[in-house]
PDB file of C-alpha atoms and ligand atoms in Angstrom:
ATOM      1  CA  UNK A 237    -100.025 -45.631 -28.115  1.00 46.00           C
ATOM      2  CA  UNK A 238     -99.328 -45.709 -24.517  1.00 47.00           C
ATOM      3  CA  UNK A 239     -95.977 -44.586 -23.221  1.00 52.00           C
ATOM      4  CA  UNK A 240     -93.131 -46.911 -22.218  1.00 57.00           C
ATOM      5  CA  UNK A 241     -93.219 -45.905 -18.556  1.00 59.00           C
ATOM      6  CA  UNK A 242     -96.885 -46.386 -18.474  1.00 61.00           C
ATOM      7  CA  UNK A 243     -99.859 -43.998 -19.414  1.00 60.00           C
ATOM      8  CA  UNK A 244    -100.303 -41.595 -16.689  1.00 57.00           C
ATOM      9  CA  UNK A 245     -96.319 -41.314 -16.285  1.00 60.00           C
ATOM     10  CA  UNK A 246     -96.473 -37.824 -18.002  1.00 68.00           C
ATOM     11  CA  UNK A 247     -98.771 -37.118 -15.133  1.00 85.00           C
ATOM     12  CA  UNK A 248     -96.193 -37.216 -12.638  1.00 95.00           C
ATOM     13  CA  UNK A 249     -94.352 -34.693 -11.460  1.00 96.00           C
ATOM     14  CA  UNK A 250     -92.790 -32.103  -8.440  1.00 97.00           C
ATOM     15  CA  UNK A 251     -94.723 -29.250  -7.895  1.00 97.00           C
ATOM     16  CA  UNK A 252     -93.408 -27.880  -4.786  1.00 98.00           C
ATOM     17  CA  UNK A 253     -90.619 -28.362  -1.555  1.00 98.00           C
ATOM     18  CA  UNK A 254     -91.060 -27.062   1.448  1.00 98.00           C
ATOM     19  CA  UNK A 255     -87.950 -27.240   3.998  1.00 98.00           C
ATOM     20  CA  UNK A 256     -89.449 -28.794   7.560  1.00 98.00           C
ATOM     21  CA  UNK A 257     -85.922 -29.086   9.205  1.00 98.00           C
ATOM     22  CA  UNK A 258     -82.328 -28.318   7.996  1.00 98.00           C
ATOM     23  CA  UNK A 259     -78.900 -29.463  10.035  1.00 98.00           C
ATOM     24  CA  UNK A 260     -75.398 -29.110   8.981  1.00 98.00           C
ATOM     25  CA  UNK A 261     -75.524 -32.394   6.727  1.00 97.00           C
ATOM     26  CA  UNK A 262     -78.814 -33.077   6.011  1.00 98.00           C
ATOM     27  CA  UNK A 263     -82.154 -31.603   5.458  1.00 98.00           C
ATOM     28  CA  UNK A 264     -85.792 -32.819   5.808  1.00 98.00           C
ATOM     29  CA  UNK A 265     -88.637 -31.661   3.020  1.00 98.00           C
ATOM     30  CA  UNK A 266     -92.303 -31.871   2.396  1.00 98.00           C
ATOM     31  CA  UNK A 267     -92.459 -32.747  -1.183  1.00 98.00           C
ATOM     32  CA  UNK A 268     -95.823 -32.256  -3.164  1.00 98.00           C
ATOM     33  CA  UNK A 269     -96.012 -33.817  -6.306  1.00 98.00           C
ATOM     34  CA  UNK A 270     -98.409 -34.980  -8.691  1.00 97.00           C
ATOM     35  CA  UNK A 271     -98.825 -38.737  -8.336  1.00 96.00           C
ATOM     36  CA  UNK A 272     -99.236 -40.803 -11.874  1.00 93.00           C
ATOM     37  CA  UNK A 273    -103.101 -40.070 -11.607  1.00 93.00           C
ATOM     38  CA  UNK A 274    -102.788 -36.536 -11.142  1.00 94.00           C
ATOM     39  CA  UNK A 275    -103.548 -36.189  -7.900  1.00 96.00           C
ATOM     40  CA  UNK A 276    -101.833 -34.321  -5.201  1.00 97.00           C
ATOM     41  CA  UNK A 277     -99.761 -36.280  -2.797  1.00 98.00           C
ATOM     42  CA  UNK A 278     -96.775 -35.148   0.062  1.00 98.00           C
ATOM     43  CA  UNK A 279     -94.191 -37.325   0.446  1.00 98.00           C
ATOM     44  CA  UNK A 280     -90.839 -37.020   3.065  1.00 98.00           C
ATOM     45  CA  UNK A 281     -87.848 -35.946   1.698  1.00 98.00           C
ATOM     46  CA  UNK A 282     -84.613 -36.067   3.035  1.00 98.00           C
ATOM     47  CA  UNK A 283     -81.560 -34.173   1.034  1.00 97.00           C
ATOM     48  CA  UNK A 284     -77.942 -34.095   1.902  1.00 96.00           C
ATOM     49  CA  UNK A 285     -77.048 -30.111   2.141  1.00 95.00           C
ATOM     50  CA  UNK A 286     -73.818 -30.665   0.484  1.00 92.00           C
ATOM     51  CA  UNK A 287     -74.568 -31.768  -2.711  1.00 89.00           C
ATOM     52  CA  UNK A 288     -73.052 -29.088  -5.237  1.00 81.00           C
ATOM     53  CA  UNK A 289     -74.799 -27.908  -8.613  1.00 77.00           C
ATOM     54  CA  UNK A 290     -70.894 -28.802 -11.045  1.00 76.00           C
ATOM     55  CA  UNK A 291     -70.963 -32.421 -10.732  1.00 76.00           C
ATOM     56  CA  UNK A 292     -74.269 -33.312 -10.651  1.00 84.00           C
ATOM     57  CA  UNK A 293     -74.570 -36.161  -7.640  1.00 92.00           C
ATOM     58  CA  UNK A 294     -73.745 -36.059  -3.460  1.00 96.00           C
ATOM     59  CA  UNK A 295     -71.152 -38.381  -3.589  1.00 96.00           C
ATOM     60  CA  UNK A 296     -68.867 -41.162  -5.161  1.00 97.00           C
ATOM     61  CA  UNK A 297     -68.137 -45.265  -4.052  1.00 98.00           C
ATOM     62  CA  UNK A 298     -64.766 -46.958  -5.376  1.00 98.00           C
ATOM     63  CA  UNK A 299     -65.123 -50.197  -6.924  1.00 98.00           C
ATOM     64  CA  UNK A 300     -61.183 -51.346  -6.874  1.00 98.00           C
ATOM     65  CA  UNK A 301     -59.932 -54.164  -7.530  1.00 98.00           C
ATOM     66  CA  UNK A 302     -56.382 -54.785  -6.353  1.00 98.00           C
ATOM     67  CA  UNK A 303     -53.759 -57.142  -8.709  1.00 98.00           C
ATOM     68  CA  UNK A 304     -50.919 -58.357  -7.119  1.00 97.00           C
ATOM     69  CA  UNK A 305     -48.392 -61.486  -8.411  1.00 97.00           C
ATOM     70  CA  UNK A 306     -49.324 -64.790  -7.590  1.00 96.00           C
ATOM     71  CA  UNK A 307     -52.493 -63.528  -5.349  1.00 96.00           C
ATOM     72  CA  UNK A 308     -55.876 -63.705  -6.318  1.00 97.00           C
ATOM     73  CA  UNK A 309     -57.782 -60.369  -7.003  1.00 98.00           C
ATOM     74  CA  UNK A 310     -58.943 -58.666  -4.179  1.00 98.00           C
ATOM     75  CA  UNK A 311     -61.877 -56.266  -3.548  1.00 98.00           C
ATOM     76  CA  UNK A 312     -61.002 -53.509  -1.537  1.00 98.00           C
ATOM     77  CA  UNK A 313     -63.945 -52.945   1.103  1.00 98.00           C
ATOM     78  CA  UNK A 314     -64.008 -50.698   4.524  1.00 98.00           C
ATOM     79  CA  UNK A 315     -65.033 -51.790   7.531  1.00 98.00           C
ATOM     80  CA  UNK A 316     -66.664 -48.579   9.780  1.00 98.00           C
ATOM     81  CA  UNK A 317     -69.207 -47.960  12.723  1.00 98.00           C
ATOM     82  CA  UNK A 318     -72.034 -45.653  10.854  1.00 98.00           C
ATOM     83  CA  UNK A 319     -73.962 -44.211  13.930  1.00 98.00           C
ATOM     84  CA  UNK A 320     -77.384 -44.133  11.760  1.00 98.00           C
ATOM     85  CA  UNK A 321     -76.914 -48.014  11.633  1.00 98.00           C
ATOM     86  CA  UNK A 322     -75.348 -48.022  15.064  1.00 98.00           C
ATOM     87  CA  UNK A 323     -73.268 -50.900  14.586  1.00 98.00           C
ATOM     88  CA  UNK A 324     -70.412 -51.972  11.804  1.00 98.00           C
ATOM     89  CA  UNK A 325     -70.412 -52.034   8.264  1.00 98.00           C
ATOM     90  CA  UNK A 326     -68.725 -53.326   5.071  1.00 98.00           C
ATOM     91  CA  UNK A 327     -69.095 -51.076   2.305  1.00 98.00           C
ATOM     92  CA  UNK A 328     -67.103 -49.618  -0.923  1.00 98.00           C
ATOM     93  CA  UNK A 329     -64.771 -46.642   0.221  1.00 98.00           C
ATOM     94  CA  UNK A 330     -67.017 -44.063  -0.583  1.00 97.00           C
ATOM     95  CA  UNK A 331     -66.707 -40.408   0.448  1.00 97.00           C
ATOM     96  CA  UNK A 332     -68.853 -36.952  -0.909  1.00 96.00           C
ATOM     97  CA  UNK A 333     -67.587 -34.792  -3.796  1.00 94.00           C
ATOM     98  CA  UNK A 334     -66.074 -31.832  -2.155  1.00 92.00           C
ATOM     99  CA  UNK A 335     -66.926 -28.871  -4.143  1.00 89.00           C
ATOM    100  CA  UNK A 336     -65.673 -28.041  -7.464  1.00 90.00           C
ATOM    101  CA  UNK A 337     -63.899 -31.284  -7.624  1.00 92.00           C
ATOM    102  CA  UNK A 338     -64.175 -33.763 -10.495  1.00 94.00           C
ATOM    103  CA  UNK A 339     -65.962 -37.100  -9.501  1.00 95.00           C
ATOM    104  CA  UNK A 340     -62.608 -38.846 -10.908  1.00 97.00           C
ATOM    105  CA  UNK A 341     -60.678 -36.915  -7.975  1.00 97.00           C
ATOM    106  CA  UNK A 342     -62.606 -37.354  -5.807  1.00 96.00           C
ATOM    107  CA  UNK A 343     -63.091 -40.956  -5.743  1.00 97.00           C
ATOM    108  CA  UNK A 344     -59.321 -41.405  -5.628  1.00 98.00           C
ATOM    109  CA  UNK A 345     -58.958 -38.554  -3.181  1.00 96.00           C
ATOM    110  CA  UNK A 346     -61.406 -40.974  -1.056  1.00 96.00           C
ATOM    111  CA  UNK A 347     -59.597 -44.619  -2.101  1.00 97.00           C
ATOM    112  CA  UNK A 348     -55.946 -43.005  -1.124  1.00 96.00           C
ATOM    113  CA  UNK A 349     -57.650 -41.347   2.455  1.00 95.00           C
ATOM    114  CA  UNK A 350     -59.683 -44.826   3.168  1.00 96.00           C
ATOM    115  CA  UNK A 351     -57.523 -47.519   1.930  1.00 97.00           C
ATOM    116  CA  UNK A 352     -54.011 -45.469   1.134  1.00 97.00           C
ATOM    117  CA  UNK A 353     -53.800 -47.126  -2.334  1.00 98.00           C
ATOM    118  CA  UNK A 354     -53.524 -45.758  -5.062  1.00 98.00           C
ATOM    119  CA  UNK A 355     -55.319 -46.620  -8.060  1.00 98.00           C
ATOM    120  CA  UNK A 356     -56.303 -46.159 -11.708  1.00 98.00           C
ATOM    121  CA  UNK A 357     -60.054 -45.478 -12.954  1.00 98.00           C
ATOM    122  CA  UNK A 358     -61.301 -48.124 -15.952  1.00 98.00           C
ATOM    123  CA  UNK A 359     -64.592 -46.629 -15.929  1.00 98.00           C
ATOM    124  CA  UNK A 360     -67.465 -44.359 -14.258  1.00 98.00           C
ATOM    125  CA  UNK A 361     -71.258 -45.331 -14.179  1.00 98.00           C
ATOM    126  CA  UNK A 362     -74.389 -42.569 -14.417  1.00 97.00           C
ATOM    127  CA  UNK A 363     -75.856 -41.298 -12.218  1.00 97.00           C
ATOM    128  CA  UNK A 364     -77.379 -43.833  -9.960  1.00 98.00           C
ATOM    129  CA  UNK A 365     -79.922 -43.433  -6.590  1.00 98.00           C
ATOM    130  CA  UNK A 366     -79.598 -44.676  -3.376  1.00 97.00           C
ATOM    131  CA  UNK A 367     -82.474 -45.084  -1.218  1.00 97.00           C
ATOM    132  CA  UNK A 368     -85.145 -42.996  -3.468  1.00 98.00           C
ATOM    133  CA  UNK A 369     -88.049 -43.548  -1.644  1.00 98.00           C
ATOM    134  CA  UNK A 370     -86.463 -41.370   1.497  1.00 98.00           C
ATOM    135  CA  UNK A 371     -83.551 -39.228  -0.030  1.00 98.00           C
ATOM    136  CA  UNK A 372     -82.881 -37.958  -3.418  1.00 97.00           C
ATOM    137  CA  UNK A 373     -78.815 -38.950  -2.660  1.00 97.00           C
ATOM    138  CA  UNK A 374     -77.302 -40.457  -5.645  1.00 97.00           C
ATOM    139  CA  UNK A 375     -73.766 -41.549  -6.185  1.00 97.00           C
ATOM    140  CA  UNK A 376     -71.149 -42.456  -8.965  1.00 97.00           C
ATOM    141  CA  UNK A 377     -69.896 -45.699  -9.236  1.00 98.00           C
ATOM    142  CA  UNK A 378     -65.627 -45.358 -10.152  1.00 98.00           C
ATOM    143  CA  UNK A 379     -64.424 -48.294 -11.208  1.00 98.00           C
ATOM    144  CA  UNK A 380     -60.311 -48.757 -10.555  1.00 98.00           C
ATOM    145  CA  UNK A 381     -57.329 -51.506 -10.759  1.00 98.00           C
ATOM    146  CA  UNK A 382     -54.578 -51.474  -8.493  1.00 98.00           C
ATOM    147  CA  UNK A 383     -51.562 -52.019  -9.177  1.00 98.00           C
ATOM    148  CA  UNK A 384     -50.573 -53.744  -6.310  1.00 97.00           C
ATOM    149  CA  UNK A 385     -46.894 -54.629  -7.731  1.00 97.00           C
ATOM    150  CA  UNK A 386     -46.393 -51.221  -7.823  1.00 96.00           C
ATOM    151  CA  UNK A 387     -44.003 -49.665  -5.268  1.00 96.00           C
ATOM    152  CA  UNK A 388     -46.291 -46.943  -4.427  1.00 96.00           C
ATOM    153  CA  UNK A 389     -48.930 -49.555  -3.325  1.00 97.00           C
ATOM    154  CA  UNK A 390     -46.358 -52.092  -1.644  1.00 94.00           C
ATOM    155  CA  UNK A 391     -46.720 -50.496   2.208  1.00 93.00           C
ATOM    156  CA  UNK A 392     -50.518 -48.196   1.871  1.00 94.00           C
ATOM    157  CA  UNK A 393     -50.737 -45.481   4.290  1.00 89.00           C
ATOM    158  CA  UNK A 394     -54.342 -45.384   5.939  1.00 83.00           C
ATOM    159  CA  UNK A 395     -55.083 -41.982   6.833  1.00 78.00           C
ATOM    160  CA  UNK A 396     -58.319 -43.011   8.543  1.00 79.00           C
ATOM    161  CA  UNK A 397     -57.783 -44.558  11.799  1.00 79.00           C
ATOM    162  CA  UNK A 398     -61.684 -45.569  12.407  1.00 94.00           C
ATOM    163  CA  UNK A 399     -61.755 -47.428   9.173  1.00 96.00           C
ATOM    164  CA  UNK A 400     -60.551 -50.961   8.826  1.00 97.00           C
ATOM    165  CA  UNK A 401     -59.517 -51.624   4.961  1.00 97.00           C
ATOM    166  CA  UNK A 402     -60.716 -55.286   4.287  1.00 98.00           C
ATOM    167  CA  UNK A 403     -58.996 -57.409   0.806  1.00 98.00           C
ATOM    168  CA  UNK A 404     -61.365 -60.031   0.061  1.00 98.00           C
ATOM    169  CA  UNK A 405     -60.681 -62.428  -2.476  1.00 98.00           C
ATOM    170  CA  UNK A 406     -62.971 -61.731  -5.061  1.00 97.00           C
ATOM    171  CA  UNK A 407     -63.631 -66.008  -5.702  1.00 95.00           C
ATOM    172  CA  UNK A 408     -64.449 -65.907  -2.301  1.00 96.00           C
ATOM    173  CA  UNK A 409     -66.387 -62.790  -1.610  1.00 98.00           C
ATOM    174  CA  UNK A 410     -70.052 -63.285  -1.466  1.00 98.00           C
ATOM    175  CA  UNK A 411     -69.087 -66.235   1.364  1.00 98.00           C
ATOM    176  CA  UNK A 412     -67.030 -64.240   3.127  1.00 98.00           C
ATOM    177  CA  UNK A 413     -69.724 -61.221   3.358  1.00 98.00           C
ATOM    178  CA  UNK A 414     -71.932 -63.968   4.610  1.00 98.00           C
ATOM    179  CA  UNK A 415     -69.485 -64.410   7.556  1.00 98.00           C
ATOM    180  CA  UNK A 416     -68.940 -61.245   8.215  1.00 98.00           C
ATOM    181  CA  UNK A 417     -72.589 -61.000   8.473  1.00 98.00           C
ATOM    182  CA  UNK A 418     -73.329 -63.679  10.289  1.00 98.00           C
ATOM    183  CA  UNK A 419     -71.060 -61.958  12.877  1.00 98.00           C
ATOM    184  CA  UNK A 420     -73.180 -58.752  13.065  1.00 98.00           C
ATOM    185  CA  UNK A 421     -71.905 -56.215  10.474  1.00 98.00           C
ATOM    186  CA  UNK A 422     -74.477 -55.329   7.706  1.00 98.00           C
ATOM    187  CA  UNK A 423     -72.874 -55.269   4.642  1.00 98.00           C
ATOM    188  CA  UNK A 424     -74.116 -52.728   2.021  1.00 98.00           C
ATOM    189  CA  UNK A 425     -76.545 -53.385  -0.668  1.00 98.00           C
ATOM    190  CA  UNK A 426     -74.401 -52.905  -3.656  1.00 97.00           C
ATOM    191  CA  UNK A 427     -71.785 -54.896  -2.343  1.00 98.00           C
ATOM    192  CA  UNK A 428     -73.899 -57.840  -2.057  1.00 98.00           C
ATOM    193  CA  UNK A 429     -75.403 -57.503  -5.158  1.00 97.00           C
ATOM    194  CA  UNK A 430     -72.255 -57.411  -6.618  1.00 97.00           C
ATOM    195  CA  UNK A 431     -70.959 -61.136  -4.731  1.00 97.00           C
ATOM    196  CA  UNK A 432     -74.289 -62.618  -5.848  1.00 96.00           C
ATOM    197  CA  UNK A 433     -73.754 -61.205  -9.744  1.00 96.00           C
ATOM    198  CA  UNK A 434     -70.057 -63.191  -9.630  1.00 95.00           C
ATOM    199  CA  UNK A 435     -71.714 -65.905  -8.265  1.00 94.00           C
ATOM    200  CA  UNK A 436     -74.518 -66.604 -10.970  1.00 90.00           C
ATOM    201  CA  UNK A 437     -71.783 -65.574 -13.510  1.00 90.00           C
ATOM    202  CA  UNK A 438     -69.858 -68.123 -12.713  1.00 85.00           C
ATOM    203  CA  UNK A 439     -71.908 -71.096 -11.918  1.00 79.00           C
ATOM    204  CA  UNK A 440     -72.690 -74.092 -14.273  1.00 69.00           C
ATOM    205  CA  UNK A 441     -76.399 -73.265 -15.549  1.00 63.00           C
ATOM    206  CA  UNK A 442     -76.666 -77.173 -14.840  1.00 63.00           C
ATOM    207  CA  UNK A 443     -76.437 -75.547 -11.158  1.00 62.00           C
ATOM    208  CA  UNK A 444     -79.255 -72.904 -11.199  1.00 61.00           C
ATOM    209  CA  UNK A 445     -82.902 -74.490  -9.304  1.00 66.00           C
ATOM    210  CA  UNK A 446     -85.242 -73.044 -12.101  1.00 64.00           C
ATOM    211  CA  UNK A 447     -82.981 -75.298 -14.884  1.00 58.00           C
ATOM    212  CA  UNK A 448     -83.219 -77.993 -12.553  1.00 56.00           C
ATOM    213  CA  UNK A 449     -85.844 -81.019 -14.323  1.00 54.00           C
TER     214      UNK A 449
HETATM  215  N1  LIG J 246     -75.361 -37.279   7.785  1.00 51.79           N
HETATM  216  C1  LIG J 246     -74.222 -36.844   8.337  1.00 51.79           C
HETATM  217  N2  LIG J 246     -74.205 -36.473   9.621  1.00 51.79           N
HETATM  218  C2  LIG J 246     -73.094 -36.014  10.200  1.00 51.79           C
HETATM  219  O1  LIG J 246     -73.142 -35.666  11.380  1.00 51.79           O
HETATM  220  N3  LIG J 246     -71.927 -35.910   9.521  1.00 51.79           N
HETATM  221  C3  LIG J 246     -71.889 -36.279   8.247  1.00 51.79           C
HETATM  222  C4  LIG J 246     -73.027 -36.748   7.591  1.00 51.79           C
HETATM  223  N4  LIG J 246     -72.705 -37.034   6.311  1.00 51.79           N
HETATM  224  C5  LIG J 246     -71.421 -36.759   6.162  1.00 51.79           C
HETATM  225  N5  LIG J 246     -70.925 -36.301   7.319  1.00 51.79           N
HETATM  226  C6  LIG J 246     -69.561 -35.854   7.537  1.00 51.79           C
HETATM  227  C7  LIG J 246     -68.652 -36.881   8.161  1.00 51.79           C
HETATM  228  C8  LIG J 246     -67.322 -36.643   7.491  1.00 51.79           C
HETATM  229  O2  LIG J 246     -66.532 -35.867   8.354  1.00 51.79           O
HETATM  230  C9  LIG J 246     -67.637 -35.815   6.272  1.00 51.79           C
HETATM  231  C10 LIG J 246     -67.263 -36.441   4.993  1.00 51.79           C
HETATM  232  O3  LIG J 246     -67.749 -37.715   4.883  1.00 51.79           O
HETATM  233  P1  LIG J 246     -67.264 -38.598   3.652  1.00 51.79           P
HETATM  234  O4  LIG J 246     -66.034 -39.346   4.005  1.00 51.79           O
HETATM  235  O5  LIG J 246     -67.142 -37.762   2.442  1.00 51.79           O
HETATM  236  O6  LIG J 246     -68.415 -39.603   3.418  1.00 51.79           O
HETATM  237  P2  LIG J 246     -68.716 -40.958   4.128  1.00 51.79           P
HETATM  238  O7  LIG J 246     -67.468 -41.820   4.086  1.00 51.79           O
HETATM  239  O8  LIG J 246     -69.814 -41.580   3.321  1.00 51.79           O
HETATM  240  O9  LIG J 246     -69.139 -40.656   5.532  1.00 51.79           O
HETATM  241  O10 LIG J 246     -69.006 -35.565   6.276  1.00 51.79           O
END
């Protein structure tokens, strides 16, 4: 019987890294692997040099929504200038796991630095990649309410003066990404994922083109 991933998936496999660079952050391989055939292939490889062996994944993005009295719900995004990019972005606040840290503290470690709120964590995802056909960088994604009533959260102190902390209405959020994008920033994957997903969740099927007679 052939294999849910396909029959030559077995096949497939790492046999060898070779370093071809390494910086402070990051790190460039040659990666030979066995390709689903068998066959030898390379393939470029870049690693962050920070990831740490105790939790398991580079880093950690904060999906938080923030509750407040007679408001709607907000998102909680960051605005930044990523020099790889070379212009502005809108993404989760998102930060690395420092070393022997838990990916729970560390993602509110990141939230309070970013943002200044503070929050509480209603769930954690697996292990998930990021771009994994030029980096093996994975992430965590911490799912948090904030309490927004909450004195604590009333006046947030942003540590981070680079980073602009952005509330968007989550009823509103996949049109005003579109904005914001339409204005140059490039707004991250996930995020916009995540606007469409509330979309289609929430539109009459009566709505949707394919139902359309
Ligand atoms: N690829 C990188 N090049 C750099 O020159 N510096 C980098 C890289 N990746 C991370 N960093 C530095 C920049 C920050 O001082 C620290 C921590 O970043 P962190 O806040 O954890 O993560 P991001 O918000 O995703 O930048 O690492």
């Amino acid at each position: 019987m052939e294999k849910k991933d396909g029959p030559h998936a077995a096949k497939s496999k790492v046999v060898k890294e070779e370093a071809l660079w390494t910086g402070k952050w990051l790190k460039v391989e040659q990666t030979t692997y066995l390709d689903p055939k068998g066959q030898i292939r390379t393939w470029e490889t870049v690693k962050r040099t920070t990831r740490t062996a105790s939790c398991g994944t580079d880093g950690v993005a904060i999906m938080a929504i923030l509750k407040r009295t007679l408001h709607h719900d907000c998102l909680l995004l960051v605005k930044q200038f990523r020099p790889p990019m070379g212009c502005y972005t809108i993404e989760l606040p998102a930060g690395l796991v420092d070393s022997g840290e838990t990916v729970q503290a560390a993602a509110l470690r990141e939230l309070q630095e970013e943002t200044g709120y503070h929050a509480e964590i209603t769930g954690v995802s697996p292990v998930l990649c990021l771009d994994p056909g030029i980096s093996n960088c994975t992430e965590l994604l911490v799912s948090a309410v904030i309490n927004g009533d909450d004195p604590e959260n009333r006046r947030p102190q942003q540590e981070l003066e680079f980073i602009e902390v952005l509330l968007v209405p989550v009823n509103e959020l996949l049109q005003k990404l579109t904005e914001m994008s339409n204005k140059g920033m490039v707004v991250d994957a996930r995020v916009h994922i995540y606007a469409m997903a509330l979309v289609q969740a929430t539109a009459k099927p009566n709505l949707l083109p394919l139902l359309k007679a």
